[in-house]
Amino acid sequence: MVFDKAKAEINPLARTTGKNAPLGPLGAGAPLQKNVGADSISARARLRQGKLPRAHIECAPTDFVFDQREKTPHSLLFIIYSFLFKKDVIMKLNDLVQHISHTGASETDITAITYDSRKACAGSLFVCLVGAWLDGHTYAESAYQNGCRAFLVEHRVDLPADAVQIVTDDTRAALAVIGADFYGNPADELHLIGITGTKGKTTTALLTAAIMTEAGLPCAYIGSNGVDIAGVHEATANTTPESLELHRLFRKMLDAGVRHCVLEVSSQALRHHRVDGVPFEVVAFTNLSEDHIGPGEHPDFEDYKCAKRRLFAEYNARTMVYNVDDPYSDFMREGFKGEQISFGIQNAADYHGQNLAQYRSQTALGVDFDCVHAGETTHIEVMSPGTFSASDALCAVALCGAFGVTPAQAAATLAHTPVQGRFEVVEGLPGRTFIVDYSHNGLALTSALKTLRAYNPHRLLCVFGSVGGRTQVRRKELADASSAYADYTIITSDNPDNEPPEDVIRDIAGHMAPGAPYTCITDRREAIYAAVKMAEPGDIVLFAGKGHEDYQLINGKKLHFVEREIIKEACAEISK
């Protein structure tokens, strides 16, 4: 739907304020329109049905007890007030688990939910999650020793008699339900955008958040680069956090006055119930290729592909934005019942990119193109190179268009918005171009190197490694990519974790093509310094794999490590 300022009063997806600036669908006179599945009954709906439990909310500056079964709008105000000014939230365990299938009962007061035994304490409900490598049931005793007496389990565990055990079939699926209830179902008051695909999720999501915010629709971000809510940043362990964390963050958004959020939705999140019941309003598909296949991830490409499609087939979003140039788009679109909006460059689309051109300056690489939509052409410049950057930008423009933002508004934001760790240019030495990128698999590295080749560098140098303990298949793919497209390669460490980094590097080196020049430097800091010293005028140096990350994972510990900082340090030292 195209936003029409003149018709804003009757447009169900937008409203105006001030000088007719579009502010989106939430507010007076504009009903909240959601297509939420049957499994995602909102707090408001449960309230009407009299299904919400009695809760005791301790608030400042005063305490009061209310009955959530009260069928008046004022109880919603109490809920909002309680979370704005809360000191603590107390729910009876029986009330907390009433919307999941379970055995066991208790009137124990619950003040917190956790799946980390180190954070368990008196008043906590410890949820025993079963993962690919660890089983939370083995940590129940540790949680008990920390004072916890309430446990959500898939089978009974050996604990003292005063421990309450609620047994359910799938604790991860249950966590999504109780987490939403515990935080007051905040997602139901948000306009949520979900993006999935093999590549481009982070760039598209960050660009979308920036465009929406500058267009007057404050938009939060959750994904690989962490969490950003109203200018406040926090780190995340996964691209898509666990369901409990998601609902905590959704509540934080409401408290900050933010009503829109864009999420990167990983295949693992869809597979492991992290986004169960999340009422996505608009969803997007960027592209699909083989990735995340192996021990602890997906058993095969079919499983990976089907996990991605769940976002479109099972979440009842009102609008789907899809990449018409990707051969898997038709598969992803199967079963989607809402509005479908296409974007693309190679094929005709609702948002069609034309006349792509690369540009390079002393300090930047980028691409510009024309976006043709609804018969109008808008020129767009993007601060990262390559056709894929144009594709990501088009997806962001289309997503924002679903909320009434025009391509012209989007173009104004894109012209000055870089994406951290995604083809990020780091200024250093004159005539040399240093780029930090997250390309951490063979396809992404191939794409990155081929894109940089198009700028005709004097030489193209590549610094990369591969994570330890998993995704061994990537090592050959990465070696093949750098052998084929880089003039010189430095193989180094990249989150080796508990696998000796020398073993990972040796594995990669064994796949380098005969005659391809390379060296191995175990310490990544030393590898960065070596690459900076090696760079000559006209060279482009790609530091691949780390991107936005601010750590190195070594023997289970995250050690501070920011690639762009080290590049700048090396450049400063050389310039002395």
Short mmCIF file of C-alpha atoms in Angstrom, two decimals, residues 12-444:
data_model
loop_
_atom_site.label_atom_id
_atom_site.label_comp_id
_atom_site.label_asym_id
_atom_site.label_seq_id
_atom_site.Cartn_x
_atom_site.Cartn_y
_atom_site.Cartn_z
CA PRO A 12 -5.37 1.97 8.07
CA LEU A 13 -1.59 1.61 7.94
CA ALA A 14 -0.61 5.21 8.64
CA ARG A 15 -1.49 8.38 10.45
CA THR A 16 -0.12 11.90 10.41
CA THR A 17 1.00 14.36 12.99
CA GLY A 18 2.57 17.80 12.97
CA LYS A 19 3.37 18.75 9.39
CA ASN A 20 1.80 15.67 7.85
CA ALA A 21 4.87 13.57 8.64
CA PRO A 22 4.06 9.86 8.39
CA LEU A 23 4.25 8.18 11.77
CA GLY A 24 2.84 4.75 11.01
CA PRO A 25 -0.08 2.75 12.27
CA LEU A 26 -0.01 3.05 16.05
CA GLY A 27 -1.90 5.85 17.69
CA ALA A 28 -5.20 7.56 18.25
CA GLY A 29 -7.75 7.00 15.52
CA ALA A 30 -5.72 4.22 13.89
CA PRO A 31 -6.56 0.71 15.12
CA LEU A 32 -3.73 -1.70 15.69
CA GLN A 33 -3.95 -4.17 12.83
CA LYS A 34 -2.31 -7.50 13.39
CA ASN A 35 -2.64 -10.89 11.75
CA VAL A 36 -1.68 -13.06 14.68
CA GLY A 37 -1.90 -16.84 14.51
CA ALA A 38 -4.17 -18.85 16.76
CA ASP A 39 -1.22 -19.78 18.96
CA SER A 40 -0.40 -16.13 19.62
CA ILE A 41 -3.42 -14.87 21.56
CA SER A 42 -2.61 -11.33 22.63
CA ALA A 43 -2.76 -9.99 26.16
CA ARG A 44 -5.63 -7.78 25.08
CA ALA A 45 -7.56 -10.76 23.68
CA ARG A 46 -6.90 -12.87 26.76
CA LEU A 47 -8.06 -9.98 28.88
CA ARG A 48 -11.37 -9.84 27.03
CA GLN A 49 -11.72 -13.60 27.41
CA GLY A 50 -10.99 -13.42 31.14
CA LYS A 51 -8.00 -15.75 30.75
CA LEU A 52 -5.23 -13.70 32.28
CA PRO A 53 -4.21 -14.57 35.82
CA ARG A 54 -4.26 -12.44 38.91
CA ALA A 55 -0.88 -10.76 39.37
CA HIS A 56 0.67 -8.75 42.16
CA ILE A 57 2.75 -5.92 40.75
CA GLU A 58 4.94 -3.93 43.11
CA CYS A 59 5.25 -0.40 41.72
CA ALA A 60 6.81 2.92 42.59
CA PRO A 61 5.81 5.31 43.96
CA THR A 62 2.94 3.24 45.33
CA ASP A 63 1.96 -0.41 45.54
CA PHE A 64 -1.34 -1.75 44.37
CA VAL A 65 -2.88 -5.11 43.54
CA PHE A 66 -5.17 -5.53 40.60
CA ASP A 67 -7.08 -8.32 38.92
CA GLN A 68 -6.11 -8.78 35.27
CA ARG A 69 -9.44 -10.47 34.68
CA GLU A 70 -11.10 -7.08 35.07
CA LYS A 71 -12.79 -6.44 31.74
CA THR A 72 -12.14 -2.73 31.47
CA PRO A 73 -9.47 -0.88 29.46
CA HIS A 74 -8.05 0.52 32.70
CA SER A 75 -6.38 -2.80 33.53
CA LEU A 76 -4.24 -2.40 30.41
CA LEU A 77 -3.08 0.93 31.77
CA PHE A 78 -2.12 -0.80 35.01
CA ILE A 79 -0.08 -3.33 33.03
CA ILE A 80 1.73 -0.58 31.16
CA TYR A 81 2.27 1.40 34.36
CA SER A 82 3.60 -1.61 36.19
CA PHE A 83 6.31 -2.18 33.64
CA LEU A 84 7.19 1.48 33.32
CA PHE A 85 7.75 1.87 37.04
CA LYS A 86 8.19 -1.68 38.23
CA LYS A 87 10.46 -2.82 41.00
CA ASP A 88 9.40 -6.42 40.65
CA VAL A 89 6.85 -8.64 38.95
CA ILE A 90 5.46 -11.59 40.85
CA MET A 91 3.42 -14.35 39.22
CA LYS A 92 2.15 -17.56 40.70
CA LEU A 93 3.82 -20.54 39.06
CA ASN A 94 0.45 -22.10 38.24
CA ASP A 95 -0.59 -18.90 36.46
CA LEU A 96 2.70 -18.68 34.60
CA VAL A 97 2.42 -22.18 33.10
CA GLN A 98 -1.31 -22.23 32.47
CA HIS A 99 -0.96 -21.73 28.69
CA ILE A 100 1.42 -24.66 28.16
CA SER A 101 0.79 -28.38 28.34
CA HIS A 102 2.32 -29.67 31.56
CA THR A 103 2.08 -31.81 34.67
CA GLY A 104 2.78 -30.56 38.16
CA ALA A 105 1.40 -27.62 40.10
CA SER A 106 2.47 -25.06 42.67
CA GLU A 107 1.39 -21.67 44.01
CA THR A 108 5.06 -20.68 44.36
CA ASP A 109 5.76 -17.00 43.65
CA ILE A 110 7.98 -16.47 40.59
CA THR A 111 9.91 -13.23 40.26
CA ALA A 112 12.29 -14.19 37.44
CA ILE A 113 12.77 -16.75 34.69
CA THR A 114 16.20 -17.99 33.67
CA TYR A 115 17.86 -20.80 31.74
CA ASP A 116 21.33 -19.96 33.10
CA SER A 117 21.95 -21.76 36.39
CA ARG A 118 24.48 -19.07 37.39
CA LYS A 119 21.67 -16.51 37.40
CA ALA A 120 19.19 -18.71 39.25
CA CYS A 121 18.21 -17.63 42.76
CA ALA A 122 15.32 -17.71 45.22
CA GLY A 123 12.14 -16.81 43.35
CA SER A 124 13.48 -17.93 39.96
CA LEU A 125 11.98 -20.46 37.60
CA PHE A 126 14.88 -22.39 36.07
CA VAL A 127 14.06 -23.65 32.57
CA CYS A 128 16.07 -26.73 31.54
CA LEU A 129 16.75 -26.15 27.84
CA VAL A 130 18.11 -28.98 25.72
CA GLY A 131 20.64 -27.83 23.10
CA ALA A 132 22.88 -29.40 20.50
CA TRP A 133 25.81 -29.66 22.92
CA LEU A 134 24.45 -29.02 26.42
CA ASP A 135 21.44 -30.23 28.39
CA GLY A 136 20.06 -27.79 30.95
CA HIS A 137 18.81 -30.67 33.09
CA THR A 138 22.40 -31.35 34.12
CA TYR A 139 22.58 -27.84 35.61
CA ALA A 140 19.42 -28.13 37.69
CA GLU A 141 21.39 -29.12 40.80
CA SER A 142 23.59 -26.02 40.39
CA ALA A 143 20.47 -23.82 40.12
CA TYR A 144 19.09 -25.47 43.27
CA GLN A 145 22.30 -24.75 45.16
CA ASN A 146 21.89 -21.08 44.18
CA GLY A 147 18.51 -20.97 45.90
CA CYS A 148 16.16 -21.83 43.04
CA ARG A 149 13.20 -24.06 43.96
CA ALA A 150 11.07 -24.04 40.79
CA PHE A 151 12.05 -25.95 37.64
CA LEU A 152 10.55 -26.38 34.17
CA VAL A 153 11.79 -29.72 32.84
CA GLU A 154 11.20 -32.27 30.09
CA HIS A 155 11.73 -35.12 32.54
CA ARG A 156 12.03 -35.21 36.30
CA VAL A 157 15.51 -34.69 37.68
CA ASP A 158 17.08 -35.80 40.97
CA LEU A 159 16.48 -32.84 43.28
CA PRO A 160 15.50 -32.52 46.96
CA ALA A 161 11.82 -32.82 47.81
CA ASP A 162 11.29 -29.07 48.23
CA ALA A 163 12.06 -28.47 44.53
CA VAL A 164 8.91 -27.99 42.42
CA GLN A 165 9.20 -29.62 38.99
CA ILE A 166 6.81 -28.71 36.17
CA VAL A 167 7.15 -31.27 33.37
CA THR A 168 6.43 -30.31 29.75
CA ASP A 169 7.19 -31.93 26.39
CA ASP A 170 9.46 -29.19 24.99
CA THR A 171 10.97 -26.60 27.32
CA ARG A 172 12.08 -24.33 24.45
CA ALA A 173 8.57 -24.16 23.02
CA ALA A 174 7.22 -23.60 26.53
CA LEU A 175 9.73 -20.81 27.19
CA ALA A 176 8.34 -18.80 24.27
CA VAL A 177 4.87 -18.90 25.83
CA ILE A 178 5.73 -18.23 29.46
CA GLY A 179 8.30 -15.57 28.51
CA ALA A 180 5.67 -13.61 26.60
CA ASP A 181 3.18 -13.92 29.47
CA PHE A 182 5.76 -12.96 32.10
CA TYR A 183 6.58 -9.69 30.31
CA GLY A 184 2.95 -8.89 29.56
CA ASN A 185 2.92 -9.90 25.86
CA PRO A 186 4.70 -6.72 24.72
CA ALA A 187 5.06 -7.93 21.12
CA ASP A 188 1.34 -7.44 20.63
CA GLU A 189 1.83 -3.68 20.96
CA LEU A 190 4.69 -3.51 18.44
CA HIS A 191 4.96 -3.44 14.66
CA LEU A 192 7.49 -6.19 13.96
CA ILE A 193 9.50 -6.76 10.80
CA GLY A 194 11.21 -10.14 10.37
CA ILE A 195 13.99 -10.70 7.82
CA THR A 196 15.43 -14.09 6.90
CA GLY A 197 17.82 -15.36 4.24
CA THR A 198 21.37 -16.63 3.97
CA LYS A 199 23.01 -13.28 3.25
CA GLY A 200 22.02 -9.68 3.66
CA LYS A 201 19.92 -9.91 6.83
CA THR A 202 22.09 -7.62 8.91
CA THR A 203 22.63 -4.95 6.26
CA THR A 204 18.97 -4.94 5.28
CA ALA A 205 17.78 -4.81 8.87
CA LEU A 206 20.11 -1.99 9.92
CA LEU A 207 19.27 0.06 6.84
CA THR A 208 15.57 -0.52 7.46
CA ALA A 209 15.84 0.66 11.07
CA ALA A 210 17.75 3.77 10.01
CA ILE A 211 15.27 4.67 7.26
CA MET A 212 12.23 4.11 9.48
CA THR A 213 13.69 6.16 12.31
CA GLU A 214 14.61 9.12 10.11
CA ALA A 215 11.16 8.97 8.52
CA GLY A 216 9.55 9.53 11.92
CA LEU A 217 8.94 5.90 12.88
CA PRO A 218 11.43 5.15 15.70
CA CYS A 219 12.59 1.61 14.98
CA ALA A 220 14.62 -0.77 17.12
CA TYR A 221 16.98 -3.42 15.74
CA ILE A 222 17.77 -6.97 16.90
CA GLY A 223 20.31 -9.10 15.06
CA SER A 224 23.92 -10.11 14.50
CA ASN A 225 25.16 -6.62 15.37
CA GLY A 226 23.39 -6.73 18.75
CA VAL A 227 20.41 -4.70 19.91
CA ASP A 228 19.71 -1.01 19.38
CA ILE A 229 16.75 0.61 21.13
CA ALA A 230 16.39 4.39 21.01
CA GLY A 231 20.16 4.81 20.69
CA VAL A 232 21.04 2.37 23.48
CA HIS A 233 23.10 -0.64 22.38
CA GLU A 234 23.55 -4.03 24.00
CA ALA A 235 25.22 -7.19 22.79
CA THR A 236 23.50 -10.50 22.03
CA ALA A 237 24.79 -14.06 22.04
CA ASN A 238 22.84 -15.12 18.93
CA THR A 239 21.58 -13.47 15.77
CA THR A 240 18.07 -14.02 17.14
CA PRO A 241 18.08 -14.18 20.97
CA GLU A 242 16.21 -16.80 22.96
CA SER A 243 12.48 -16.14 23.26
CA LEU A 244 12.75 -14.97 26.87
CA GLU A 245 15.31 -12.34 25.87
CA LEU A 246 13.19 -11.26 22.93
CA HIS A 247 10.19 -10.50 25.10
CA ARG A 248 12.37 -8.66 27.63
CA LEU A 249 13.66 -6.53 24.75
CA PHE A 250 10.16 -5.97 23.38
CA ARG A 251 9.10 -4.71 26.80
CA LYS A 252 12.16 -2.44 26.88
CA MET A 253 11.11 -0.98 23.52
CA LEU A 254 7.66 -0.12 24.78
CA ASP A 255 9.14 1.49 27.87
CA ALA A 256 11.38 3.60 25.59
CA GLY A 257 8.47 4.71 23.43
CA VAL A 258 9.61 2.69 20.42
CA ARG A 259 6.80 0.98 18.52
CA HIS A 260 8.60 -0.55 15.53
CA CYS A 261 11.32 -3.19 15.46
CA VAL A 262 13.18 -5.04 12.74
CA LEU A 263 14.61 -8.47 13.59
CA GLU A 264 17.02 -10.77 11.84
CA VAL A 265 15.32 -14.15 12.03
CA SER A 266 17.81 -17.01 11.73
CA SER A 267 16.97 -20.52 10.66
CA GLN A 268 18.06 -21.74 14.10
CA ALA A 269 15.60 -19.33 15.73
CA LEU A 270 12.78 -20.70 13.60
CA ARG A 271 13.88 -24.27 14.23
CA HIS A 272 14.28 -23.89 17.99
CA HIS A 273 11.12 -21.95 18.91
CA ARG A 274 12.82 -18.62 19.66
CA VAL A 275 10.21 -16.65 17.70
CA ASP A 276 7.19 -18.87 18.40
CA GLY A 277 4.09 -16.71 18.73
CA VAL A 278 5.83 -13.48 17.69
CA PRO A 279 3.24 -11.51 15.68
CA PHE A 280 5.31 -10.42 12.69
CA GLU A 281 3.54 -7.78 10.65
CA VAL A 282 5.91 -7.64 7.67
CA VAL A 283 8.43 -10.34 6.68
CA ALA A 284 11.20 -10.42 4.09
CA PHE A 285 13.25 -12.97 2.17
CA THR A 286 16.69 -11.85 0.94
CA ASN A 287 18.23 -14.95 -0.70
CA LEU A 288 19.12 -18.58 -0.06
CA SER A 289 22.23 -20.70 -0.50
CA GLU A 290 23.83 -23.58 1.40
CA ASP A 291 25.06 -22.59 4.85
CA HIS A 292 24.78 -23.64 8.51
CA ILE A 293 24.79 -27.31 7.56
CA GLY A 294 26.66 -29.67 9.84
CA PRO A 295 26.89 -30.93 13.42
CA GLY A 296 24.85 -28.80 15.79
CA GLU A 297 23.17 -26.96 12.94
CA HIS A 298 21.04 -28.29 10.04
CA PRO A 299 21.49 -31.90 8.89
CA ASP A 300 21.05 -30.95 5.22
CA PHE A 301 20.05 -28.15 2.86
CA GLU A 302 16.42 -29.31 2.74
CA ASP A 303 16.09 -28.88 6.50
CA TYR A 304 17.74 -25.44 6.30
CA LYS A 305 15.50 -24.35 3.44
CA CYS A 306 12.31 -25.52 5.13
CA ALA A 307 13.28 -23.82 8.39
CA LYS A 308 13.57 -20.51 6.54
CA ARG A 309 10.16 -20.93 4.90
CA ARG A 310 8.43 -21.21 8.28
CA LEU A 311 8.64 -17.43 8.67
CA PHE A 312 6.35 -17.03 5.66
CA ALA A 313 4.14 -20.09 5.99
CA GLU A 314 3.37 -20.06 9.72
CA TYR A 315 3.37 -16.50 11.08
CA ASN A 316 0.44 -14.90 9.23
CA ALA A 317 2.16 -11.60 8.46
CA ARG A 318 0.18 -9.07 6.46
CA THR A 319 2.97 -8.39 3.92
CA MET A 320 5.85 -10.39 2.46
CA VAL A 321 8.77 -8.68 0.70
CA TYR A 322 10.82 -11.04 -1.47
CA ASN A 323 13.81 -11.07 -3.82
CA VAL A 324 12.45 -11.86 -7.29
CA ASP A 325 16.02 -12.53 -8.49
CA ASP A 326 16.51 -15.46 -6.13
CA PRO A 327 15.48 -18.88 -7.48
CA TYR A 328 14.08 -19.95 -4.10
CA SER A 329 11.59 -17.09 -3.86
CA ASP A 330 8.76 -19.19 -5.28
CA PHE A 331 9.42 -21.87 -2.68
CA MET A 332 9.36 -19.28 0.10
CA ARG A 333 6.14 -17.72 -1.20
CA GLU A 334 4.22 -21.01 -1.15
CA GLY A 335 1.49 -20.83 1.45
CA PHE A 336 1.86 -17.11 2.18
CA LYS A 337 -1.64 -15.60 2.23
CA GLY A 338 -0.97 -11.89 2.59
CA GLU A 339 0.24 -9.09 0.34
CA GLN A 340 3.40 -9.88 -1.64
CA ILE A 341 5.87 -7.18 -2.73
CA SER A 342 8.89 -7.96 -4.91
CA PHE A 343 12.26 -6.29 -5.27
CA GLY A 344 15.00 -7.11 -7.75
CA ILE A 345 17.62 -5.99 -10.21
CA GLN A 346 17.79 -8.71 -12.86
CA ASN A 347 14.02 -9.11 -13.17
CA ALA A 348 11.02 -6.78 -13.19
CA ALA A 349 9.79 -6.07 -9.67
CA ASP A 350 7.64 -3.74 -7.59
CA TYR A 351 10.90 -2.11 -6.50
CA HIS A 352 13.23 -2.46 -9.48
CA GLY A 353 16.91 -1.47 -9.40
CA GLN A 354 18.32 -0.16 -12.67
CA ASN A 355 21.47 1.54 -14.00
CA LEU A 356 23.83 0.23 -11.33
CA ALA A 357 27.24 1.91 -11.19
CA GLN A 358 30.21 1.42 -8.86
CA TYR A 359 32.12 4.36 -7.38
CA ARG A 360 35.43 4.61 -5.53
CA SER A 361 37.13 7.49 -3.75
CA GLN A 362 40.21 7.69 -1.56
CA THR A 363 38.16 6.65 1.45
CA ALA A 364 35.02 4.90 0.21
CA LEU A 365 33.55 2.29 -2.09
CA GLY A 366 29.90 2.27 -3.03
CA VAL A 367 27.20 1.70 -5.59
CA ASP A 368 24.43 3.90 -6.94
CA PHE A 369 21.34 2.97 -8.92
CA ASP A 370 17.84 4.03 -9.87
CA CYS A 371 14.88 2.58 -7.97
CA VAL A 372 11.76 2.37 -10.14
CA HIS A 373 8.55 2.00 -8.11
CA ALA A 374 4.93 2.79 -8.95
CA GLY A 375 5.99 4.55 -12.14
CA GLU A 376 8.46 6.88 -10.41
CA THR A 377 12.26 6.78 -10.48
CA THR A 378 14.39 7.62 -7.42
CA HIS A 379 18.19 7.80 -7.55
CA ILE A 380 19.82 5.97 -4.64
CA GLU A 381 23.41 5.90 -3.39
CA VAL A 382 24.60 3.19 -1.00
CA MET A 383 27.78 3.39 1.08
CA SER A 384 28.92 -0.16 0.31
CA PRO A 385 29.92 -1.76 -2.99
CA GLY A 386 28.43 -4.47 -5.14
CA THR A 387 25.19 -5.63 -6.65
CA PHE A 388 24.29 -7.34 -3.38
CA SER A 389 24.49 -3.98 -1.59
CA ALA A 390 21.98 -2.56 -4.07
CA SER A 391 19.77 -5.61 -3.52
CA ASP A 392 19.90 -5.21 0.27
CA ALA A 393 19.07 -1.52 -0.06
CA LEU A 394 16.11 -2.29 -2.34
CA CYS A 395 14.78 -4.76 0.21
CA ALA A 396 15.04 -2.11 2.92
CA VAL A 397 13.26 0.44 0.72
CA ALA A 398 10.45 -2.06 0.04
CA LEU A 399 10.10 -2.96 3.73
CA CYS A 400 9.84 0.69 4.72
CA GLY A 401 7.38 1.23 1.89
CA ALA A 402 5.06 -1.23 3.63
CA PHE A 403 4.80 1.39 6.41
CA GLY A 404 4.27 4.37 4.12
CA VAL A 405 7.89 5.53 3.74
CA THR A 406 8.65 6.73 0.20
CA PRO A 407 11.73 5.76 -1.84
CA ALA A 408 12.83 9.40 -1.73
CA GLN A 409 12.78 9.37 2.07
CA ALA A 410 14.73 6.11 2.05
CA ALA A 411 17.29 7.49 -0.42
CA ALA A 412 18.01 10.46 1.84
CA THR A 413 18.95 8.07 4.67
CA LEU A 414 20.87 5.56 2.56
CA ALA A 415 23.18 8.26 1.20
CA HIS A 416 24.82 8.75 4.61
CA THR A 417 24.28 5.42 6.40
CA PRO A 418 27.13 2.87 6.55
CA VAL A 419 26.65 -0.55 8.11
CA GLN A 420 29.17 -1.55 10.76
CA GLY A 421 31.16 -4.64 9.81
CA ARG A 422 29.43 -5.04 6.44
CA PHE A 423 31.83 -3.83 3.75
CA GLU A 424 32.88 -1.17 6.22
CA VAL A 425 35.68 1.02 4.89
CA VAL A 426 38.29 1.85 7.55
CA GLU A 427 40.27 4.99 6.78
CA GLY A 428 43.98 4.50 7.24
CA LEU A 429 46.75 5.06 4.72
CA PRO A 430 46.44 7.26 1.61
CA GLY A 431 45.65 5.30 -1.56
CA ARG A 432 44.99 2.03 0.28
CA THR A 433 41.47 0.78 0.93
CA PHE A 434 40.91 -1.34 4.04
CA ILE A 435 37.58 -3.14 4.31
CA VAL A 436 36.13 -5.05 7.26
CA ASP A 437 33.41 -7.52 6.32
CA TYR A 438 31.57 -10.39 7.98
CA SER A 439 31.89 -12.73 4.97
CA HIS A 440 32.55 -15.96 6.83
CA ASN A 441 31.56 -18.66 4.34
CA GLY A 442 32.70 -19.53 0.83
CA LEU A 443 29.79 -17.97 -1.02
CA ALA A 444 29.97 -14.68 0.89
#
